[in-house]
Amino acid sequence: MITERTIQQHQQGDLESWAVGIYKMFKGISNLFEYIDKYNLIKNDEIALRIRLDVIIELNQNIWELIFNNLLTNHNQYYVNFVRGCANYSVWFGITLYNNLKKIWYFNNLNILNNYIKNSYCNEKIIENRCTDNNIESINIKNISYSKPNNYVVRKYISDIQHKKHYYE
């Protein structure tokens, strides 16, 4: 059971409803890792994505190739989107080797998760702290592209009729 709250929850005081979401996110992902490992579905050195299902990621082929090629030689990197308003870091999307993803997202012990929650400003900082603690470099996808995409994360449509998208910076 999660007993702790993030620093942001303590400061703002009105975010108690987030506690259930935090628990479900981390517990669900941990259960997924356990299932994958039990049945040997993904090898530790394979490239893996962590993505929210309600997010669209728009990256061109050159960016995907650059990320994949970099991961083949630089194994301790986590490509993530830095989103303004999300503590300049985001948990919406990330790509790295499966072993790294597990080091970042897997909590086999709720006491460890509670400690990270208590000592982190928000969910995004929990993940950023896990990267730091495991010597995994977080790389902002926006900074690796020659085209420097300012906006590539879409979470909702402004207009379903016109298919206008709302991009996050």
Coordinates of C-alpha atoms in Angstrom, one line a residue:
M1 CA 0.0 0.0 0.0
I2 CA 1.2 3.5 -0.8
T3 CA 1.3 5.5 2.4
E4 CA 3.4 8.5 1.2
R5 CA 2.6 11.5 -0.9
T6 CA 4.8 13.5 -3.3
I7 CA 6.1 16.9 -2.2
Q8 CA 3.8 18.5 -4.8
Q9 CA 0.8 16.8 -3.1
H10 CA 1.9 18.1 0.3
Q11 CA 2.4 21.6 -1.0
Q12 CA -0.8 21.9 -2.9
G13 CA -2.9 19.9 -0.5
D14 CA -5.7 19.2 -3.0
L15 CA -4.1 16.4 -4.9
E16 CA -5.1 13.4 -2.7
S17 CA -7.0 11.9 -5.6
W18 CA -3.7 11.5 -7.4
A19 CA -2.5 8.9 -4.9
V20 CA -4.6 6.1 -6.4
G21 CA -3.4 7.0 -9.9
I22 CA 0.2 6.9 -8.8
Y23 CA -0.2 3.5 -7.2
K24 CA -2.0 2.1 -10.2
M25 CA 0.6 3.4 -12.6
F26 CA 3.6 2.0 -10.8
K27 CA 2.0 -1.2 -9.5
G28 CA 0.6 -2.0 -13.0
I29 CA 3.9 -1.4 -14.7
S30 CA 5.7 -3.5 -12.1
N31 CA 3.2 -6.4 -12.6
L32 CA 3.8 -6.1 -16.4
F33 CA 7.5 -6.5 -15.9
E34 CA 7.0 -9.5 -13.7
Y35 CA 4.8 -11.1 -16.4
I36 CA 7.3 -10.3 -19.1
D37 CA 10.2 -11.7 -17.1
K38 CA 8.3 -14.8 -16.0
Y39 CA 7.7 -15.8 -19.6
N40 CA 10.9 -14.4 -21.1
L41 CA 9.0 -12.3 -23.6
I42 CA 11.6 -9.5 -23.9
K43 CA 15.4 -9.8 -23.7
N44 CA 17.3 -7.3 -21.5
D45 CA 19.2 -5.9 -24.4
E46 CA 16.1 -5.3 -26.6
I47 CA 14.8 -1.8 -27.2
A48 CA 11.6 -1.1 -25.4
L49 CA 9.0 1.7 -25.2
R50 CA 7.0 3.0 -22.3
I51 CA 4.1 5.1 -23.6
R52 CA 0.8 6.3 -22.2
L53 CA -2.0 5.0 -24.3
D54 CA -3.7 8.3 -24.6
V55 CA -0.7 10.0 -26.2
I56 CA 0.3 10.2 -29.8
I57 CA 4.0 10.6 -30.5
E58 CA 4.9 12.2 -33.9
L59 CA 8.5 11.6 -34.7
N60 CA 10.0 11.4 -38.2
Q61 CA 11.9 8.3 -39.4
N62 CA 15.3 10.1 -38.9
I63 CA 14.7 10.6 -35.2
W64 CA 13.7 7.0 -34.7
E65 CA 16.8 5.8 -36.5
L66 CA 19.0 8.1 -34.5
I67 CA 17.5 6.9 -31.2
F68 CA 17.8 3.2 -32.2
N69 CA 21.4 3.6 -33.4
N70 CA 22.4 5.5 -30.3
L71 CA 20.9 2.8 -28.0
L72 CA 23.0 0.2 -29.8
T73 CA 26.2 1.9 -28.7
N74 CA 25.1 3.9 -25.6
H75 CA 23.3 1.4 -23.5
N76 CA 22.6 3.7 -20.4
Q77 CA 20.4 6.2 -22.1
Y78 CA 16.7 6.9 -21.7
Y79 CA 15.1 9.0 -24.5
V80 CA 12.2 10.9 -23.0
N81 CA 10.1 13.9 -23.8
F82 CA 10.7 16.9 -21.6
V83 CA 7.4 18.8 -21.4
R84 CA 7.0 22.2 -19.9
G85 CA 4.6 22.1 -17.0
C86 CA 5.5 18.6 -16.1
A87 CA 8.5 19.5 -14.0
N88 CA 10.3 19.8 -17.4
Y89 CA 10.3 16.0 -17.6
S90 CA 7.6 13.7 -18.6
V91 CA 6.5 10.1 -18.0
W92 CA 4.3 10.1 -21.1
F93 CA 6.8 8.5 -23.4
G94 CA 10.3 6.9 -23.1
I95 CA 12.5 4.6 -25.1
T96 CA 15.5 2.6 -23.9
L97 CA 16.8 -0.9 -23.5
Y98 CA 14.3 -3.2 -21.6
N99 CA 16.8 -3.7 -18.8
N100 CA 17.0 0.1 -18.3
L101 CA 13.2 0.5 -18.5
K102 CA 12.9 -2.1 -15.7
K103 CA 15.5 -0.3 -13.5
I104 CA 13.6 2.9 -13.9
W105 CA 9.9 1.7 -13.6
Y106 CA 10.0 -1.5 -11.7
F107 CA 9.4 -1.4 -7.9
N108 CA 9.6 -4.9 -6.4
N109 CA 9.1 -3.4 -2.9
L110 CA 6.4 -0.9 -1.9
N111 CA 8.7 0.5 0.8
I112 CA 11.1 1.6 -2.0
L113 CA 8.3 3.1 -4.0
N114 CA 7.0 5.0 -0.9
N115 CA 10.5 6.4 -0.2
Y116 CA 10.7 7.7 -3.8
I117 CA 7.2 9.2 -3.6
K118 CA 8.1 10.9 -0.3
N119 CA 11.4 12.3 -1.6
S120 CA 10.2 13.4 -5.1
Y121 CA 8.3 16.5 -6.1
C122 CA 6.0 14.6 -8.5
N123 CA 5.7 11.4 -10.6
E124 CA 8.0 12.8 -13.3
K125 CA 10.7 13.4 -10.7
I126 CA 10.3 9.9 -9.3
I127 CA 11.3 8.6 -12.8
E128 CA 14.0 11.2 -13.2
N129 CA 15.4 10.2 -9.8
R130 CA 15.3 6.6 -10.7
C131 CA 17.3 7.3 -13.8
T132 CA 19.9 9.2 -11.8
D133 CA 20.2 6.5 -9.1
N134 CA 20.7 3.9 -11.8
N135 CA 23.2 5.9 -13.8
I136 CA 20.9 6.1 -16.8
E137 CA 21.2 9.4 -18.7
S138 CA 17.9 11.0 -19.6
I139 CA 18.0 12.6 -23.1
N140 CA 15.4 15.0 -24.3
I141 CA 14.2 13.9 -27.7
K142 CA 13.8 17.5 -28.7
N143 CA 17.5 18.0 -28.4
I144 CA 18.7 15.1 -30.6
S145 CA 17.0 15.9 -33.8
Y146 CA 18.4 18.0 -36.6
S147 CA 14.9 19.3 -37.2
K148 CA 14.6 20.1 -33.4
P149 CA 10.8 19.4 -33.1
N150 CA 9.3 21.9 -30.7
N151 CA 6.1 20.0 -30.5
Y152 CA 5.6 16.3 -31.1
V153 CA 3.5 15.0 -28.2
V154 CA -0.2 15.1 -28.8
R155 CA -2.6 14.3 -26.0
K156 CA -5.9 15.4 -27.3
Y157 CA -7.7 16.9 -30.3
I158 CA -8.8 20.5 -30.1
S159 CA -11.3 19.8 -32.8
D160 CA -12.4 16.2 -33.8
I161 CA -14.1 17.5 -36.9
Q162 CA -11.0 19.3 -38.3
H163 CA -8.6 16.8 -36.6
K164 CA -6.8 19.8 -35.0
K165 CA -4.3 18.5 -32.5
H166 CA -3.2 20.1 -29.2
Y167 CA 0.6 19.8 -29.0
Y168 CA 2.6 19.9 -25.7
E169 CA 5.8 21.9 -25.6

